[in-house]
PDB file of C-alpha atoms and ligand atoms in Angstrom:
ATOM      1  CA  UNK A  17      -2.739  14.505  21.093  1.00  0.00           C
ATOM      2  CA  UNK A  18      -1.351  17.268  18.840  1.00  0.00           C
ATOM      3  CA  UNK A  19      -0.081  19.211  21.567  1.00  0.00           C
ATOM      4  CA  UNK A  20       2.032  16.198  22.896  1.00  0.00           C
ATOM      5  CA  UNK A  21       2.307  14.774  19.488  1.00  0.00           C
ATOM      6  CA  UNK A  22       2.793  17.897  16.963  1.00  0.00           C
ATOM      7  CA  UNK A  23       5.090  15.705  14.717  1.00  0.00           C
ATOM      8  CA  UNK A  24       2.271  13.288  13.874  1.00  0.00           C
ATOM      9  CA  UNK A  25      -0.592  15.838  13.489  1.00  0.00           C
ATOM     10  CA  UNK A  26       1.606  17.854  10.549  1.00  0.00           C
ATOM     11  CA  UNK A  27      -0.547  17.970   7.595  1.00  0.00           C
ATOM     12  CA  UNK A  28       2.366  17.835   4.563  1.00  0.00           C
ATOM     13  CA  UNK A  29       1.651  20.275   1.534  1.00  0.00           C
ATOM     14  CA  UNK A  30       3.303  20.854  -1.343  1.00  0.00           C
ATOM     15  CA  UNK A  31       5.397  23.857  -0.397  1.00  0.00           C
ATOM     16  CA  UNK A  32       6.467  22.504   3.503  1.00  0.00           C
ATOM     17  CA  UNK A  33      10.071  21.892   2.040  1.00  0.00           C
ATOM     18  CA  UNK A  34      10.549  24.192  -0.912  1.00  0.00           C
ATOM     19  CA  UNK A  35      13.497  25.645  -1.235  1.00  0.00           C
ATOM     20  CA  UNK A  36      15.519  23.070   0.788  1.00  0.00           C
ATOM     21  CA  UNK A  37      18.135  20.629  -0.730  1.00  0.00           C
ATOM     22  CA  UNK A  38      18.148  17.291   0.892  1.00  0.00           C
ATOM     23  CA  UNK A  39      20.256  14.372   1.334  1.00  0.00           C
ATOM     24  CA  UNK A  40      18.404  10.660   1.702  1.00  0.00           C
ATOM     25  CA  UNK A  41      20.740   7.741   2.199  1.00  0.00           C
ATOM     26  CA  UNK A  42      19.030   4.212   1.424  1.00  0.00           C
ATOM     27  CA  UNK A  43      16.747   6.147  -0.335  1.00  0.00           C
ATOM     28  CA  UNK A  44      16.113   3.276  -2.876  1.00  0.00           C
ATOM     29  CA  UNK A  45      14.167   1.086  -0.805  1.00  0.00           C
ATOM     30  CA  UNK A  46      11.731   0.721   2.449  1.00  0.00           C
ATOM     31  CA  UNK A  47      11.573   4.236   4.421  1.00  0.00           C
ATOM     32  CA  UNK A  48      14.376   6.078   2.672  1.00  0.00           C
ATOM     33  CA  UNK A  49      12.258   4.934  -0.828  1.00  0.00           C
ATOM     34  CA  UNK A  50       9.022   6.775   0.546  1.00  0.00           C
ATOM     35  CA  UNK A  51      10.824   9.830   2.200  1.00  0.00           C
ATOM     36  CA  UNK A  52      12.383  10.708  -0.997  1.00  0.00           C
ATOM     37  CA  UNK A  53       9.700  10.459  -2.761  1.00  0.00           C
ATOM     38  CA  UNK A  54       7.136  12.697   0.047  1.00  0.00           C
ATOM     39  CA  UNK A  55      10.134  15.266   0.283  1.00  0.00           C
ATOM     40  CA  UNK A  56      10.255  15.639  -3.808  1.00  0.00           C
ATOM     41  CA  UNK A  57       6.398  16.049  -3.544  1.00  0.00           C
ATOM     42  CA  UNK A  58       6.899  19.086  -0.593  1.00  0.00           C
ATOM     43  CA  UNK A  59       8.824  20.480  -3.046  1.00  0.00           C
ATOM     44  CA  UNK A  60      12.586  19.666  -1.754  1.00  0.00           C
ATOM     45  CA  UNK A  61      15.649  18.944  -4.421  1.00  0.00           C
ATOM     46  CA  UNK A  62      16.475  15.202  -3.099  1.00  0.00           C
ATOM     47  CA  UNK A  63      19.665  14.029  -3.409  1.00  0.00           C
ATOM     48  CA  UNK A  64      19.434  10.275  -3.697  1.00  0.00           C
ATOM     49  CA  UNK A  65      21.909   8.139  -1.781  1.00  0.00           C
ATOM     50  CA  UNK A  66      22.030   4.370  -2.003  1.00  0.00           C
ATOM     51  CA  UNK A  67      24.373   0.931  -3.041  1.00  0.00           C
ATOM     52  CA  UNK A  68      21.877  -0.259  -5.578  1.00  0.00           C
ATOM     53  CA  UNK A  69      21.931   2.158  -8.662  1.00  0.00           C
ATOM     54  CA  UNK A  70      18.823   0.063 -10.141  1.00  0.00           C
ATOM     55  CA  UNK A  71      17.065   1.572  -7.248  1.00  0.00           C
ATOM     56  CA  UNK A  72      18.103   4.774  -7.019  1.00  0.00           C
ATOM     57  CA  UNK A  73      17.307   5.012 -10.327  1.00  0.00           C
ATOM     58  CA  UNK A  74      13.215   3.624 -10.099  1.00  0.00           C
ATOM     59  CA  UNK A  75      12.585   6.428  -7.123  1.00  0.00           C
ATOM     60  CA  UNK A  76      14.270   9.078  -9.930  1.00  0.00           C
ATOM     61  CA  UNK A  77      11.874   7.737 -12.684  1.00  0.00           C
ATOM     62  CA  UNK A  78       9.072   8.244  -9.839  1.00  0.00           C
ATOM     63  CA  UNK A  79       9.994  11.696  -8.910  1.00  0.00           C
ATOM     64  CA  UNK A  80       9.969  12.302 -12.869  1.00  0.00           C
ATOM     65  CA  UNK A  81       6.905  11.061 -13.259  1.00  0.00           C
ATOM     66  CA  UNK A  82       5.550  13.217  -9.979  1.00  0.00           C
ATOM     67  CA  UNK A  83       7.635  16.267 -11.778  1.00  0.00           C
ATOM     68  CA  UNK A  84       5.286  15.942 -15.274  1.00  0.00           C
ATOM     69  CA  UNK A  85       1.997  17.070 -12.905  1.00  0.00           C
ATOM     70  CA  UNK A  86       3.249  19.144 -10.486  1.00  0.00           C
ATOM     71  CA  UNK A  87       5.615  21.961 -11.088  1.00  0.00           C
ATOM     72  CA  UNK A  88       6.379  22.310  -7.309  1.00  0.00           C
ATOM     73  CA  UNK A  89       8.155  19.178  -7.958  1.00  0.00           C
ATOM     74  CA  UNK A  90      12.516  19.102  -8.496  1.00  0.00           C
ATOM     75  CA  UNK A  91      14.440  16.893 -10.283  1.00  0.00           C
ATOM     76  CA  UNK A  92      16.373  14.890  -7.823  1.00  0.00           C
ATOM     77  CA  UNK A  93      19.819  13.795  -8.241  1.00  0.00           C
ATOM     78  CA  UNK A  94      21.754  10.629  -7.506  1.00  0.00           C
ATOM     79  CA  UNK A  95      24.649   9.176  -5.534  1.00  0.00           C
ATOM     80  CA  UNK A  96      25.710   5.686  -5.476  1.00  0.00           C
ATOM     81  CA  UNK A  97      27.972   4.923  -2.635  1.00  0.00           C
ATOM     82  CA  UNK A  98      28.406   1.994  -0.656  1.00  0.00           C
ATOM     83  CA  UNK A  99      28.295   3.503   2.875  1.00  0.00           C
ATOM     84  CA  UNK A 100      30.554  -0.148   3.889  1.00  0.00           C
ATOM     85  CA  UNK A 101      32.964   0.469   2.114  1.00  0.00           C
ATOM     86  CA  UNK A 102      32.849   4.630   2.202  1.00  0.00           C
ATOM     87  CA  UNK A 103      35.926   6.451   3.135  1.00  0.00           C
ATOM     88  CA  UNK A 104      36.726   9.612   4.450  1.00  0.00           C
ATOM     89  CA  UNK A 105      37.862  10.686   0.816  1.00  0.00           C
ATOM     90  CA  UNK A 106      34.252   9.327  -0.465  1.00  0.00           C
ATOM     91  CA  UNK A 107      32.577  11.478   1.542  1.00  0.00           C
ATOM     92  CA  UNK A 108      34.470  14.907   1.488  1.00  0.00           C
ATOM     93  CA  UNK A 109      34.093  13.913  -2.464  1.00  0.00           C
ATOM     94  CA  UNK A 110      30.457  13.787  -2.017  1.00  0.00           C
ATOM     95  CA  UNK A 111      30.264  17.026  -0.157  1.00  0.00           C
ATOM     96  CA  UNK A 112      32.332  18.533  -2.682  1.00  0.00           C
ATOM     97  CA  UNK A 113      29.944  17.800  -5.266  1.00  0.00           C
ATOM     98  CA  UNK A 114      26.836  18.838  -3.668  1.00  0.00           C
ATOM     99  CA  UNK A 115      28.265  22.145  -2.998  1.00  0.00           C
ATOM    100  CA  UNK A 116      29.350  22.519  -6.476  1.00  0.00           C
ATOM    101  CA  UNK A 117      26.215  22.285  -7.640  1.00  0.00           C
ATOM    102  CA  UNK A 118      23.691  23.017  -5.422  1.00  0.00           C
ATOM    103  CA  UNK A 119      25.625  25.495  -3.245  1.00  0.00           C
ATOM    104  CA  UNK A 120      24.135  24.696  -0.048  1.00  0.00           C
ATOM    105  CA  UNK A 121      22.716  21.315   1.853  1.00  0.00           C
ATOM    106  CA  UNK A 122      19.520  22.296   4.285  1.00  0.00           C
ATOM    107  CA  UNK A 123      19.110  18.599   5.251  1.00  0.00           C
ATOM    108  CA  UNK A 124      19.966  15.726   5.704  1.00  0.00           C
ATOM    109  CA  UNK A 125      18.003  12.247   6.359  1.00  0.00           C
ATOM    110  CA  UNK A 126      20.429   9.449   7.695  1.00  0.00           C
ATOM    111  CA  UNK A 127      18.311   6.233   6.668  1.00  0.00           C
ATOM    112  CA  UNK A 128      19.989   3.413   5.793  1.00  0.00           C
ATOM    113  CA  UNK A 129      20.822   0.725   8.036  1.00  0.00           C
ATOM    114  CA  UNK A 130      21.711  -3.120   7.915  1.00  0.00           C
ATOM    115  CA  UNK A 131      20.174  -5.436  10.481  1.00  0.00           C
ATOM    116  CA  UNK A 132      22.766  -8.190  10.667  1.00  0.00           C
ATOM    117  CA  UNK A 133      22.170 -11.930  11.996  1.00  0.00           C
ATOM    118  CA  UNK A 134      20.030 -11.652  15.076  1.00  0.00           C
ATOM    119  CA  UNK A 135      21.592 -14.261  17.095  1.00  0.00           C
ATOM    120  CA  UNK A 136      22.617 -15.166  20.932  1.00  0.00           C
ATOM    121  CA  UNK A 137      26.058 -12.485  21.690  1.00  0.00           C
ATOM    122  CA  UNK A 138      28.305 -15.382  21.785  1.00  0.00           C
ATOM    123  CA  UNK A 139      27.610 -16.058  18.633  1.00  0.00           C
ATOM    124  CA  UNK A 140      27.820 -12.353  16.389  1.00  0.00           C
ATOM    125  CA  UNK A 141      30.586 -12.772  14.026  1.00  0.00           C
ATOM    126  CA  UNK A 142      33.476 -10.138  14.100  1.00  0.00           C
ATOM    127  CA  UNK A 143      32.984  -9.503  10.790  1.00  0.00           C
ATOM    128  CA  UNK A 144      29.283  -8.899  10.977  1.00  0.00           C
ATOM    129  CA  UNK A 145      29.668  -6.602  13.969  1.00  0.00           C
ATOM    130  CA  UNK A 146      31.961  -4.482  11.987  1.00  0.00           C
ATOM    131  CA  UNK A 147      29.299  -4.648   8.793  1.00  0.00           C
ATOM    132  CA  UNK A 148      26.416  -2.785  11.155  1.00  0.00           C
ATOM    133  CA  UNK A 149      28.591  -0.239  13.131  1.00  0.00           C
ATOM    134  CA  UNK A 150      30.448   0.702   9.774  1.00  0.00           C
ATOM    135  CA  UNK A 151      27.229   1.201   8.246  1.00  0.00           C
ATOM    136  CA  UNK A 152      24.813   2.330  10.913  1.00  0.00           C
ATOM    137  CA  UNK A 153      27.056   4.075  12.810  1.00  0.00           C
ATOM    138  CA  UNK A 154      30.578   4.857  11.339  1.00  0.00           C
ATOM    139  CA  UNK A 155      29.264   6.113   8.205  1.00  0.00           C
ATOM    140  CA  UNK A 156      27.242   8.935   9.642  1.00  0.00           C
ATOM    141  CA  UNK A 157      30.005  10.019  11.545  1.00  0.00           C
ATOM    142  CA  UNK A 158      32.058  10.623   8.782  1.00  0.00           C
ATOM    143  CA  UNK A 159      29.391  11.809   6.781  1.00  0.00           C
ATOM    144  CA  UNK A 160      27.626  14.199   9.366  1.00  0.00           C
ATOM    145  CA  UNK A 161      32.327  15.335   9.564  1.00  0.00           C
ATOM    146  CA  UNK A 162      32.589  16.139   5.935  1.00  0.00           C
ATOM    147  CA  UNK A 163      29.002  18.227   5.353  1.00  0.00           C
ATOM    148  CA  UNK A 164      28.823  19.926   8.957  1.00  0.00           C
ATOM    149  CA  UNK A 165      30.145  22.770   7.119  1.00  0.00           C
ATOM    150  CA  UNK A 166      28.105  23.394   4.605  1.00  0.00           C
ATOM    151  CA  UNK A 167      25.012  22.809   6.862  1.00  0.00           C
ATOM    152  CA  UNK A 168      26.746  25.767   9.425  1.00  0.00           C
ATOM    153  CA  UNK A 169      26.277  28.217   6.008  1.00  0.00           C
ATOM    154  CA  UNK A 170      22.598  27.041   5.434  1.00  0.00           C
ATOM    155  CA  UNK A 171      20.014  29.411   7.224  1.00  0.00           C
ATOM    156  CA  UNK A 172      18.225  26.234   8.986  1.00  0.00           C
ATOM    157  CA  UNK A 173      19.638  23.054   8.554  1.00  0.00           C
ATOM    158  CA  UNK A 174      18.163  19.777  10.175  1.00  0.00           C
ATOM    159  CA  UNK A 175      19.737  16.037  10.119  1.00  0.00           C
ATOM    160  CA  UNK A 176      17.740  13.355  11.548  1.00  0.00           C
ATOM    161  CA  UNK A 177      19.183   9.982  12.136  1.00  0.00           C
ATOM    162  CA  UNK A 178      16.834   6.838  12.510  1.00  0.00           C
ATOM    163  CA  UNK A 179      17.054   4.981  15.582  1.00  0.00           C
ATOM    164  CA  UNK A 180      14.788   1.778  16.847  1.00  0.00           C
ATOM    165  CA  UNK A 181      12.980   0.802  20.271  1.00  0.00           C
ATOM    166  CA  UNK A 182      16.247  -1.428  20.755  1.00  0.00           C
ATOM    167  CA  UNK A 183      18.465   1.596  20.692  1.00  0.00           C
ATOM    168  CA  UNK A 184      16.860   2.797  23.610  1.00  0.00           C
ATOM    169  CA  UNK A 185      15.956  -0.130  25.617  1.00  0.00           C
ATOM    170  CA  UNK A 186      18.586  -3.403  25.015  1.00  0.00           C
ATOM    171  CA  UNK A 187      16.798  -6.926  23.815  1.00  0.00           C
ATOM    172  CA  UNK A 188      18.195 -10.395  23.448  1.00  0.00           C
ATOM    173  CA  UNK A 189      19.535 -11.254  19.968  1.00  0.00           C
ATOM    174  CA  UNK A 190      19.789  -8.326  18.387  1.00  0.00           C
ATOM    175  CA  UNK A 191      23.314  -7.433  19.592  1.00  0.00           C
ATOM    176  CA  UNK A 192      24.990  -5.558  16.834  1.00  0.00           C
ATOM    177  CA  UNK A 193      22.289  -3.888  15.384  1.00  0.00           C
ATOM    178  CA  UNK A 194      20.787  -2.919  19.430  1.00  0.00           C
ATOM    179  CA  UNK A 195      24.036  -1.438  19.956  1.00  0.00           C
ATOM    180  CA  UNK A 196      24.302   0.705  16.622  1.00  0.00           C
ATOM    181  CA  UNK A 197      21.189   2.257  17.490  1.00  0.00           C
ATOM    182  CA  UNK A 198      22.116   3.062  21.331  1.00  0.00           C
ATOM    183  CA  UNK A 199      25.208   4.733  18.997  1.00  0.00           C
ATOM    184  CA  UNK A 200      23.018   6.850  16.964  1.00  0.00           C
ATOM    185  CA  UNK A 201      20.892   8.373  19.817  1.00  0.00           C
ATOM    186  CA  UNK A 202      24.633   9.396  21.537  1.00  0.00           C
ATOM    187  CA  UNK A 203      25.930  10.518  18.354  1.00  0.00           C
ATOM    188  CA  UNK A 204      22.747  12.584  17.757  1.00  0.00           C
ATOM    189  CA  UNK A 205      22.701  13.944  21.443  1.00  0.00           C
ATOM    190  CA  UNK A 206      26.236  15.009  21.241  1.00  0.00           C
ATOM    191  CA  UNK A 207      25.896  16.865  17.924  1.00  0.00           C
ATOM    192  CA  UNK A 208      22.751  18.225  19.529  1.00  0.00           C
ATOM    193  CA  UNK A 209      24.456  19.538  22.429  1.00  0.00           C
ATOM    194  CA  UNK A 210      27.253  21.118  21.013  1.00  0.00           C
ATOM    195  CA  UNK A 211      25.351  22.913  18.530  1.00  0.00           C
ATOM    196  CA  UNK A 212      22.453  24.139  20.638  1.00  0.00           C
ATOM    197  CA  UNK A 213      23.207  27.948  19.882  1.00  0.00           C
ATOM    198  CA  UNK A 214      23.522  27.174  16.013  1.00  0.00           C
ATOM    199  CA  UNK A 215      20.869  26.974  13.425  1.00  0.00           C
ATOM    200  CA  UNK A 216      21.731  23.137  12.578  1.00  0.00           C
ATOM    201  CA  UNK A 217      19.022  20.762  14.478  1.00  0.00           C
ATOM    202  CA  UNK A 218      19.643  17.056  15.170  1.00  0.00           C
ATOM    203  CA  UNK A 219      17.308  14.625  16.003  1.00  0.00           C
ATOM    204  CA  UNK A 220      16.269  10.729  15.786  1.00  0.00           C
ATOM    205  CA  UNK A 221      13.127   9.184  14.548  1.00  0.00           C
ATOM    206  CA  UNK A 222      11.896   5.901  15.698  1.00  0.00           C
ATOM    207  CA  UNK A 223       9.518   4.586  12.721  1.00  0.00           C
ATOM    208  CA  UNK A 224       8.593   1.909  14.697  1.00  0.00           C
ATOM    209  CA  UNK A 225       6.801  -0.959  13.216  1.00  0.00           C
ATOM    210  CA  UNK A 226       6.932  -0.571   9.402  1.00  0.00           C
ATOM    211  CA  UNK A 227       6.512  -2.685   6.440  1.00  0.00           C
ATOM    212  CA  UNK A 228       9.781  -2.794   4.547  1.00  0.00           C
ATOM    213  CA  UNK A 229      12.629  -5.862   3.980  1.00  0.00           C
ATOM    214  CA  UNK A 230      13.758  -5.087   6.695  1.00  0.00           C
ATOM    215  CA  UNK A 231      11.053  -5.673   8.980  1.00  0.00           C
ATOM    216  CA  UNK A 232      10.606  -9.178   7.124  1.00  0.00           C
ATOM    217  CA  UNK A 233      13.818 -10.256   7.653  1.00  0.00           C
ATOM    218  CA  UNK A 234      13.739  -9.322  11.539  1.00  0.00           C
ATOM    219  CA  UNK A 235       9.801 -10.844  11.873  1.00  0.00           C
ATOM    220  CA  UNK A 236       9.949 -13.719   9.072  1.00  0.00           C
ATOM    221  CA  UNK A 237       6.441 -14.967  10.635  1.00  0.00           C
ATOM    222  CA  UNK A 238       5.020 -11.737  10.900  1.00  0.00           C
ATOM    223  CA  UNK A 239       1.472 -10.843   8.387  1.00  0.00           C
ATOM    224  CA  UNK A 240       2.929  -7.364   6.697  1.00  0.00           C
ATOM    225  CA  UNK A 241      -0.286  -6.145   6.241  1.00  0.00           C
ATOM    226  CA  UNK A 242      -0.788  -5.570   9.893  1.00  0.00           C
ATOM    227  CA  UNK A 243       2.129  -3.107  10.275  1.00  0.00           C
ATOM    228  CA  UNK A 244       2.066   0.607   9.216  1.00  0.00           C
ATOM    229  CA  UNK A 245       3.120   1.143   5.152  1.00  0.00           C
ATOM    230  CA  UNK A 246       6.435   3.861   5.107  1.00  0.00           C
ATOM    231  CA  UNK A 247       4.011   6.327   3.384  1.00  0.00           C
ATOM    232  CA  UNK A 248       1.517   6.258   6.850  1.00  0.00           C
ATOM    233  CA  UNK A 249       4.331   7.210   9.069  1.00  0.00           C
ATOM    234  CA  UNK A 250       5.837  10.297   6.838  1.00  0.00           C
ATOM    235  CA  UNK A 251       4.314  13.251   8.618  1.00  0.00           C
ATOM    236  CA  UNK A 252       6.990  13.102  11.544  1.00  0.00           C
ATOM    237  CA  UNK A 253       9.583  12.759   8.643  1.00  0.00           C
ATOM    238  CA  UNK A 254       8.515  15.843   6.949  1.00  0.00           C
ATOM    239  CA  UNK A 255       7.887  17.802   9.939  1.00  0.00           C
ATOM    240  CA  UNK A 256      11.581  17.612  11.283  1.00  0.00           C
ATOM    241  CA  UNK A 257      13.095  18.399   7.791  1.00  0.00           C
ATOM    242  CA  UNK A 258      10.771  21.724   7.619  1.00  0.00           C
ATOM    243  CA  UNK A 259      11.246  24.762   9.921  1.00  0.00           C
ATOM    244  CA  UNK A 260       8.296  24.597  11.541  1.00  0.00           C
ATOM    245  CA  UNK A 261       9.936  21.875  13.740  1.00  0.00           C
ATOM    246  CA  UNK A 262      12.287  25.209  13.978  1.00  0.00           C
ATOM    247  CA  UNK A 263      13.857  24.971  17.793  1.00  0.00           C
ATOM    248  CA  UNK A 264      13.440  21.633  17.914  1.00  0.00           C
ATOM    249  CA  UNK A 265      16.609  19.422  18.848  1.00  0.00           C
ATOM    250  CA  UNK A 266      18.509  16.647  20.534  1.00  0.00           C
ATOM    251  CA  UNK A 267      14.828  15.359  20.616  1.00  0.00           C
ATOM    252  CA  UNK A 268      14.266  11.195  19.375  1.00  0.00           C
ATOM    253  CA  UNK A 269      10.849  11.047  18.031  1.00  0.00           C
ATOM    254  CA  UNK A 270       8.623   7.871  17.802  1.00  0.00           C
ATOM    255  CA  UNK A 271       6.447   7.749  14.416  1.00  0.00           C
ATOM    256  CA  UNK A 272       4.139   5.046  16.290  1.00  0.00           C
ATOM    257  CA  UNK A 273       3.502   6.223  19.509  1.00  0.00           C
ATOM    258  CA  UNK A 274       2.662   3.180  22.179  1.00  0.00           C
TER     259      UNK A 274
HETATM  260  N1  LIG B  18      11.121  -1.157   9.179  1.00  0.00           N
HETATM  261  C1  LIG B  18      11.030  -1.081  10.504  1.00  0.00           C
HETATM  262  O1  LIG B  18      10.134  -1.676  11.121  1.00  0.00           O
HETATM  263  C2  LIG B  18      12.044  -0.258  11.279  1.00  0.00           C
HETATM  264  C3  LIG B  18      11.858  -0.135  12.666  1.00  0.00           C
HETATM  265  C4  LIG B  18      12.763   0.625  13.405  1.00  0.00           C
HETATM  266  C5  LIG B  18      13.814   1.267  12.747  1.00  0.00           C
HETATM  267  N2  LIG B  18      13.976   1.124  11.389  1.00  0.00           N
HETATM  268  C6  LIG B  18      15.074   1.840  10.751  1.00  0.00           C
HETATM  269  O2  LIG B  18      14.576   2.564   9.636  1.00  0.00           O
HETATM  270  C7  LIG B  18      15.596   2.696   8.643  1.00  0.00           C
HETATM  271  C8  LIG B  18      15.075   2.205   7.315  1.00  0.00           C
HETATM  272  O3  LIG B  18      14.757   0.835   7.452  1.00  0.00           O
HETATM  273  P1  LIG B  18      13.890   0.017   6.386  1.00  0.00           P
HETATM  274  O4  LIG B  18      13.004  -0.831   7.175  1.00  0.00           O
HETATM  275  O5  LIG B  18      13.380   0.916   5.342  1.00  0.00           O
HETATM  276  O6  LIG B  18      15.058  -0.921   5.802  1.00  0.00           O
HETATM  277  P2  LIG B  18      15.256  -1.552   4.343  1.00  0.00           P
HETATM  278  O7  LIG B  18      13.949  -1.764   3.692  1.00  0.00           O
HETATM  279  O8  LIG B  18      16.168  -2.708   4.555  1.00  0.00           O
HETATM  280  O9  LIG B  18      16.024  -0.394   3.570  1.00  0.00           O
HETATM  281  C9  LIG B  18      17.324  -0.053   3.971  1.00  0.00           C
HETATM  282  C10 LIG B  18      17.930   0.866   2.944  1.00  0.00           C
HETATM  283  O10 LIG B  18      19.299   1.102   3.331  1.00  0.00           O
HETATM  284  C11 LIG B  18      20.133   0.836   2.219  1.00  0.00           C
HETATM  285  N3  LIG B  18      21.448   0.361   2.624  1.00  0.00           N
HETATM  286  C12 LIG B  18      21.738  -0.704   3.403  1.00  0.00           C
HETATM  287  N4  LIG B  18      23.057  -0.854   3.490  1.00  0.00           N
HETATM  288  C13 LIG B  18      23.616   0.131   2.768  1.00  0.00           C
HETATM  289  C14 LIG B  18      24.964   0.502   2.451  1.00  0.00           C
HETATM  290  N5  LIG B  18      26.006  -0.218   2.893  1.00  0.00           N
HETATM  291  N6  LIG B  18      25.178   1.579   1.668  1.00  0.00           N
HETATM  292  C15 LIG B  18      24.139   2.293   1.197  1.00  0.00           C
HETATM  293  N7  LIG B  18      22.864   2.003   1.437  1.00  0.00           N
HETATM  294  C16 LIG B  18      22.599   0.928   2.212  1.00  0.00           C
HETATM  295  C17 LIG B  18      19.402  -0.234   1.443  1.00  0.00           C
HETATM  296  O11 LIG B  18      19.902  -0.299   0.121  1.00  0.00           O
HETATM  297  P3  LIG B  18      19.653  -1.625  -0.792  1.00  0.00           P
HETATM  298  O12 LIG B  18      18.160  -1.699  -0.987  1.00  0.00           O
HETATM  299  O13 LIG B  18      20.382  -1.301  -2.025  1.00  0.00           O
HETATM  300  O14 LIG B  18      20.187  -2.773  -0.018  1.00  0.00           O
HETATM  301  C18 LIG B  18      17.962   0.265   1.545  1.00  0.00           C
HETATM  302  O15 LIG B  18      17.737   1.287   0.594  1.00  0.00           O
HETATM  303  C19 LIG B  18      16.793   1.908   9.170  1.00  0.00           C
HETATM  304  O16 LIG B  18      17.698   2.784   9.800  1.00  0.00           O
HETATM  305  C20 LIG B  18      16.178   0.973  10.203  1.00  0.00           C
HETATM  306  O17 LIG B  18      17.113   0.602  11.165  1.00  0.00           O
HETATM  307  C21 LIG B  18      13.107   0.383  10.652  1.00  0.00           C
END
């Protein structure tokens, strides 16, 4: 099991991401919420990307809080930005400021997502196609565009993008969001690829069944306290964001292996 699995057996300590600056987008809510907070506590600088400043700004009070009794602990920062609506300009902005002040970017988590209207393919609205691949899919390319850079200069950099069971494997109804996902493992594999002799790793993970809003709003009858919490599936999150996982790329990862 931790031979085939290693990225579910990695025990997380305080120190497993010192020293790295990190990037979380939808980090104010469901898995982004938790992975913020478990990289602060291995000792990362999280930079906290979301739409909803309220949010952003409970996860900062948490890491605060974390930061009072533990001095491995770094005060995070935060970036509201509607990854919709982002431009181009938005993010080379973005990238700007992180190198300005924090000089380098080691990682970068690639989070949020939007589900859409799970519905029959004659029926997905223009408009709501173009809401999921702008933000599950368009907004990481631009993104991953502006910081590739400043991820080249890092000693070991590492981006993960989050993919799903339907980006691998097609299902009725969930159209738009299906297809985002198939987008992500390509984009992933082709980043992958063309930087296998560089120090910058790219990967997916696959949470799989997790309790969030999201999962609620896919699985309205569903009891929540049958599926995994975000903080039981963090070890795999942790482990690709550290150098152990070192070497380690173009891989997509499941956090709940069938
Ligand atoms: N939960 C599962 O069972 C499951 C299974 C497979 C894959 N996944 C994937 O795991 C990732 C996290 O999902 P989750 O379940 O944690 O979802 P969630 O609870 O709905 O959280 C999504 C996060 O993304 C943010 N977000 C959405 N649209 C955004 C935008 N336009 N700009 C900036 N931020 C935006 C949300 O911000 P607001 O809170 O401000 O809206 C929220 O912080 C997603 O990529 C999802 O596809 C989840």
């Amino acid at each position: 099991m931790v031979e085939q699995y290693p990225h579910l057996a990695f025990q997380v300590h305080e120190k497993s991401l010192a020293n790295k600056t990190i990037l979380v987008t939808g980090a104010g809510a469901g898995i982004g919420k938790q992975a913020a907070l478990v990289y602060a506590q291995s000792g990362a600088e999280v930079i906290l990307l979301g739409r909803t400043v309220s949010k952003l700004e409970a996860v900062y009070d948490e890491i605060i809080a974390l930061k009072a009794s533990s001095d491995s602990v770094k005060q995070p920062s935060i970036v509201p930005l509607d990854l919709h609506g982002a431009k181009a300009s938005d993010y080379d902005g973005l990238t700007g400021i992180i190198e300005d002040q924090y000089k380098k970017l080691d990682g970068i988590l690639l989070n949020a997502s939007v589900l859409g209207n799970l519905c029959p393919f004659e029926q997905i609205k223009e408009s709501e196609y173009d809401e999921v691949m702008q933000t599950n899919v368009k907004s990481h390319f631009l993104l991953v565009q502006s910081m590739l850079g400043l991820l080249k200069r890092t000693k070991l950099a590492s981006v993960i993008f989050t993919t799903s069971s339907v980006g691998r494997q097609g299902r009725a109804f969930w159209g738009g969001y299906a297809i985002s996902k198939f987008a992500t493992e390509g984009m992933m594999q082709v980043l992958a690829d063309e930087h296998k002799n560089s120090l910058v790793r790219f990967n997916c993970i696959n949470p799989g069944a997790t309790r969030t809003d999201m999962r609620a709003k896919a699985y309205p009858g569903e009891d929540p306290k049958a599926l995994k919490t975000p903080a039981q599936i963090m070890a795999a999150y942790v482990y690709l964001m550290s150098d152990i996982s070192r070497g380690i790329t173009g891989q997509s990862l499941d956090c709940q292996p069938m």
